[in-house]
XYZ file of C-alpha atoms in Angstrom:
271
model
C 36.097 17.815 259.752
C 37.064 19.273 256.378
C 40.112 17.012 256.219
C 38.057 13.965 257.110
C 35.591 14.814 254.344
C 38.454 15.217 251.899
C 39.956 11.832 252.748
C 36.601 10.146 252.197
C 36.069 12.050 248.959
C 39.550 11.183 247.740
C 39.047 7.496 248.544
C 35.843 7.380 246.497
C 37.520 9.362 243.741
C 40.485 6.964 243.690
C 38.173 3.974 243.324
C 36.341 5.539 240.396
C 39.617 6.490 238.733
C 40.962 2.948 238.924
C 37.780 1.491 237.457
C 37.929 3.931 234.559
C 41.636 3.213 234.049
C 40.733 -0.462 233.711
C 38.088 0.212 231.060
C 40.101 2.925 229.309
C 41.804 0.400 227.035
C 38.453 0.018 225.256
C 38.352 3.727 224.385
C 39.953 5.142 221.292
C 43.414 6.627 221.712
C 42.258 10.254 221.647
C 39.700 9.786 224.393
C 42.186 7.775 226.466
C 44.765 10.551 226.074
C 42.284 13.146 227.303
C 41.319 10.844 230.154
C 44.926 10.475 231.314
C 45.515 14.232 231.210
C 42.431 14.758 233.352
C 43.846 12.528 236.081
C 46.535 15.070 236.845
C 43.811 17.645 237.619
C 41.538 15.546 239.793
C 43.507 15.576 243.013
C 44.279 19.336 243.110
C 40.639 20.120 242.232
C 39.365 17.823 244.949
C 41.645 19.518 247.473
C 40.429 22.988 246.531
C 36.778 21.978 246.725
C 37.258 20.354 250.115
C 38.851 23.443 251.649
C 41.594 21.244 253.152
C 45.322 21.805 252.733
C 46.988 18.837 250.988
C 49.829 17.034 252.706
C 52.981 16.168 250.785
C 52.460 12.490 251.628
C 48.928 12.497 250.184
C 49.933 14.051 246.870
C 53.022 11.839 246.689
C 50.923 8.676 247.131
C 48.488 9.739 244.412
C 51.356 10.189 241.937
C 52.821 6.769 242.696
C 49.373 5.215 242.279
C 48.915 6.921 238.935
C 52.204 5.599 237.511
C 51.549 2.118 238.909
C 48.071 1.968 237.368
C 49.307 3.321 234.053
C 52.191 0.854 233.859
C 50.044 -2.106 234.882
C 47.401 -1.254 232.270
C 50.082 -1.135 229.573
C 51.484 -4.490 230.689
C 48.033 -6.051 230.455
C 47.758 -4.745 226.885
C 51.192 -6.125 225.930
C 52.691 -2.637 225.518
C 55.877 -3.474 227.407
C 58.161 -0.747 226.071
C 55.589 1.898 226.985
C 55.137 0.303 230.385
C 58.883 0.499 231.058
C 58.867 4.203 230.157
C 55.847 5.006 232.344
C 57.143 3.062 235.340
C 60.577 4.653 234.972
C 58.942 8.061 235.316
C 57.262 6.859 238.489
C 60.548 5.572 239.876
C 61.980 9.065 239.460
C 59.420 10.073 242.102
C 60.010 7.154 244.489
C 61.844 3.816 244.676
C 58.578 1.951 245.129
C 58.675 -1.897 245.280
C 55.546 -2.260 243.159
C 56.877 -0.020 240.410
C 60.103 -2.022 240.304
C 58.202 -5.339 240.231
C 55.945 -4.395 237.311
C 58.829 -2.849 235.376
C 60.875 -5.998 236.007
C 57.995 -8.041 234.599
C 57.861 -5.807 231.495
C 61.612 -6.208 231.028
C 61.174 -9.977 231.314
C 58.532 -9.932 228.599
C 60.981 -8.032 226.403
C 63.708 -10.597 227.050
C 65.890 -8.060 228.883
C 66.706 -10.442 231.703
C 69.562 -8.507 233.299
C 67.330 -5.438 233.633
C 64.514 -7.621 234.953
C 66.742 -9.199 237.587
C 67.998 -5.793 238.710
C 64.424 -4.565 239.135
C 63.260 -7.624 241.079
C 66.295 -7.227 243.362
C 65.384 -3.568 243.859
C 61.762 -4.463 244.561
C 62.766 -6.874 247.304
C 65.210 -4.366 248.838
C 62.966 -1.310 248.695
C 59.927 -3.039 250.184
C 61.550 -2.650 253.598
C 60.750 1.063 253.309
C 57.021 0.375 252.727
C 54.883 1.841 249.946
C 52.988 -1.367 249.136
C 49.682 -0.411 250.749
C 49.356 2.572 248.397
C 49.195 0.341 245.321
C 47.504 -2.829 246.600
C 43.998 -1.401 246.113
C 44.904 -0.173 242.626
C 46.181 -3.628 241.654
C 42.911 -5.158 242.881
C 40.961 -3.106 240.329
C 43.322 -3.743 237.423
C 44.538 -7.340 237.637
C 43.945 -10.663 239.401
C 47.746 -11.136 239.475
C 49.137 -9.353 242.542
C 52.258 -7.813 241.050
C 53.101 -5.840 244.195
C 53.567 -8.918 246.413
C 56.968 -10.051 247.664
C 56.221 -13.541 246.385
C 55.677 -12.139 242.864
C 59.181 -10.645 242.800
C 60.714 -13.919 243.986
C 58.798 -16.020 241.458
C 59.525 -13.767 238.492
C 63.143 -13.308 239.521
C 63.413 -17.080 239.407
C 61.814 -17.169 235.963
C 64.161 -14.448 234.670
C 67.148 -16.336 236.080
C 65.986 -19.521 234.401
C 65.513 -17.808 231.036
C 68.925 -16.182 231.256
C 70.382 -19.487 232.408
C 69.039 -21.217 229.305
C 70.816 -18.623 227.178
C 74.079 -18.577 229.114
C 74.196 -22.071 230.661
C 73.671 -20.501 234.081
C 72.768 -22.037 237.432
C 69.135 -23.214 237.271
C 69.185 -24.244 240.923
C 69.224 -20.599 242.068
C 66.202 -19.939 239.859
C 64.312 -22.807 241.467
C 65.213 -21.567 244.942
C 63.600 -18.207 244.190
C 60.394 -19.856 242.981
C 60.348 -22.204 245.972
C 60.579 -19.137 248.225
C 57.591 -17.580 246.438
C 55.584 -20.749 247.061
C 56.671 -20.793 250.709
C 55.466 -17.197 251.141
C 52.184 -17.741 249.280
C 51.433 -21.474 248.896
C 47.869 -20.960 247.651
C 48.828 -18.812 244.664
C 48.534 -20.907 241.462
C 50.761 -18.525 239.493
C 53.898 -19.620 241.337
C 53.262 -23.314 240.575
C 52.789 -22.372 236.923
C 56.080 -20.492 236.881
C 57.889 -23.438 238.480
C 56.275 -25.709 235.880
C 57.428 -23.411 233.072
C 61.009 -23.649 234.354
C 60.688 -27.443 234.546
C 59.466 -27.551 230.933
C 62.428 -25.428 229.821
C 64.654 -27.921 231.661
C 62.997 -30.866 229.868
C 61.388 -32.145 233.081
C 57.746 -32.621 231.974
C 56.762 -34.994 234.779
C 57.728 -32.449 237.446
C 55.897 -29.758 235.498
C 52.704 -31.813 235.353
C 52.728 -32.254 239.149
C 52.872 -28.478 239.680
C 50.232 -27.850 237.027
C 47.811 -30.204 238.758
C 48.334 -28.192 241.939
C 47.713 -24.936 240.093
C 44.494 -26.232 238.503
C 43.266 -27.531 241.854
C 43.720 -24.043 243.344
C 42.106 -22.244 240.383
C 40.170 -24.554 238.046
C 39.182 -21.768 235.615
C 42.746 -20.542 235.065
C 43.746 -21.317 231.447
C 47.508 -20.983 231.946
C 47.992 -24.429 233.560
C 46.237 -26.013 230.556
C 48.500 -24.110 228.139
C 51.618 -25.287 229.981
C 50.262 -28.793 230.352
C 50.045 -29.030 226.569
C 53.750 -28.165 226.317
C 54.670 -30.784 228.929
C 52.567 -33.443 227.232
C 54.214 -32.630 223.904
C 57.591 -33.288 225.508
C 56.319 -36.698 226.598
C 55.132 -37.450 223.061
C 51.440 -37.438 224.061
C 50.166 -35.396 221.110
C 46.465 -36.163 221.440
C 46.380 -35.273 225.133
C 48.375 -32.102 224.398
C 45.822 -30.984 221.804
C 42.984 -31.565 224.270
C 44.777 -29.407 226.834
C 45.284 -26.633 224.269
C 41.593 -26.671 223.428
C 40.791 -26.357 227.137
C 43.113 -23.325 227.421
C 41.461 -21.652 224.428
C 37.997 -22.376 225.799
C 38.987 -20.629 229.029
C 40.209 -17.597 227.038
C 43.958 -18.080 227.399
C 45.435 -14.545 227.858
C 48.555 -14.549 225.728
C 49.668 -11.014 226.613
C 49.488 -11.443 230.392
C 50.681 -15.037 230.670
C 53.061 -14.521 233.581
C 55.101 -17.620 232.633
C 56.145 -16.356 229.191
C 59.194 -14.091 229.101
C 61.071 -12.937 226.026
C 58.018 -12.408 223.803
C 58.305 -8.670 223.114
C 55.483 -6.186 222.569
C 52.160 -7.511 221.319
C 51.067 -6.512 217.817
C 47.323 -5.969 217.449
């Protein structure tokens, strides 16, 4: 009975922690620092109060969740170097597919495409060992983009391959195959159509990009990223007035520059 009470208490505690982690970015740095230090004390204190002996698996899962939430929060704030450092510490604890996927995304933002590709490969390999359920609930509280999903690693691996291909005249067909696989796994996720459109724009194929962006907008009408990309595609077609209208629509929908999952190679954000 004591163990059952502890599990319930821990579940409620986890939910509160994730909500506070989400809002912590609005605190000043000193308060946020104190908040993060307190996280390391919550689980042991809860165990002592419950009178239940902790299992190694339970404590291990809480540590992975902490590093995943910390790294994801930093990514959302555009602090990609810090995210890489935090997620690397988590990966010293476990080769978790979600940790690899988010770190790969941070590397992509920093333009470190070889490191990004290595992490997306590792994410896809390590997911056979499990560990995704531990972080899915955390992701739900922190971001609408499901970084832990297999389809995310395929889509972003394709984007990283395309970006590296543009720099090194690489094979763009392999990049498209990865993104096509992401869409096959999760055909109702607008993010993957946006990523495929971004690759098409980089390849000077605006008509193909516009087809995918219409699909993305149909799936999520309030998503500003398709409008941002549509403006780029329309510019390539020489339709300046229509491009400006699309940019205004993206701004009106609060286009999130730091977490635009189609933009790699932008570096840390400067506030």
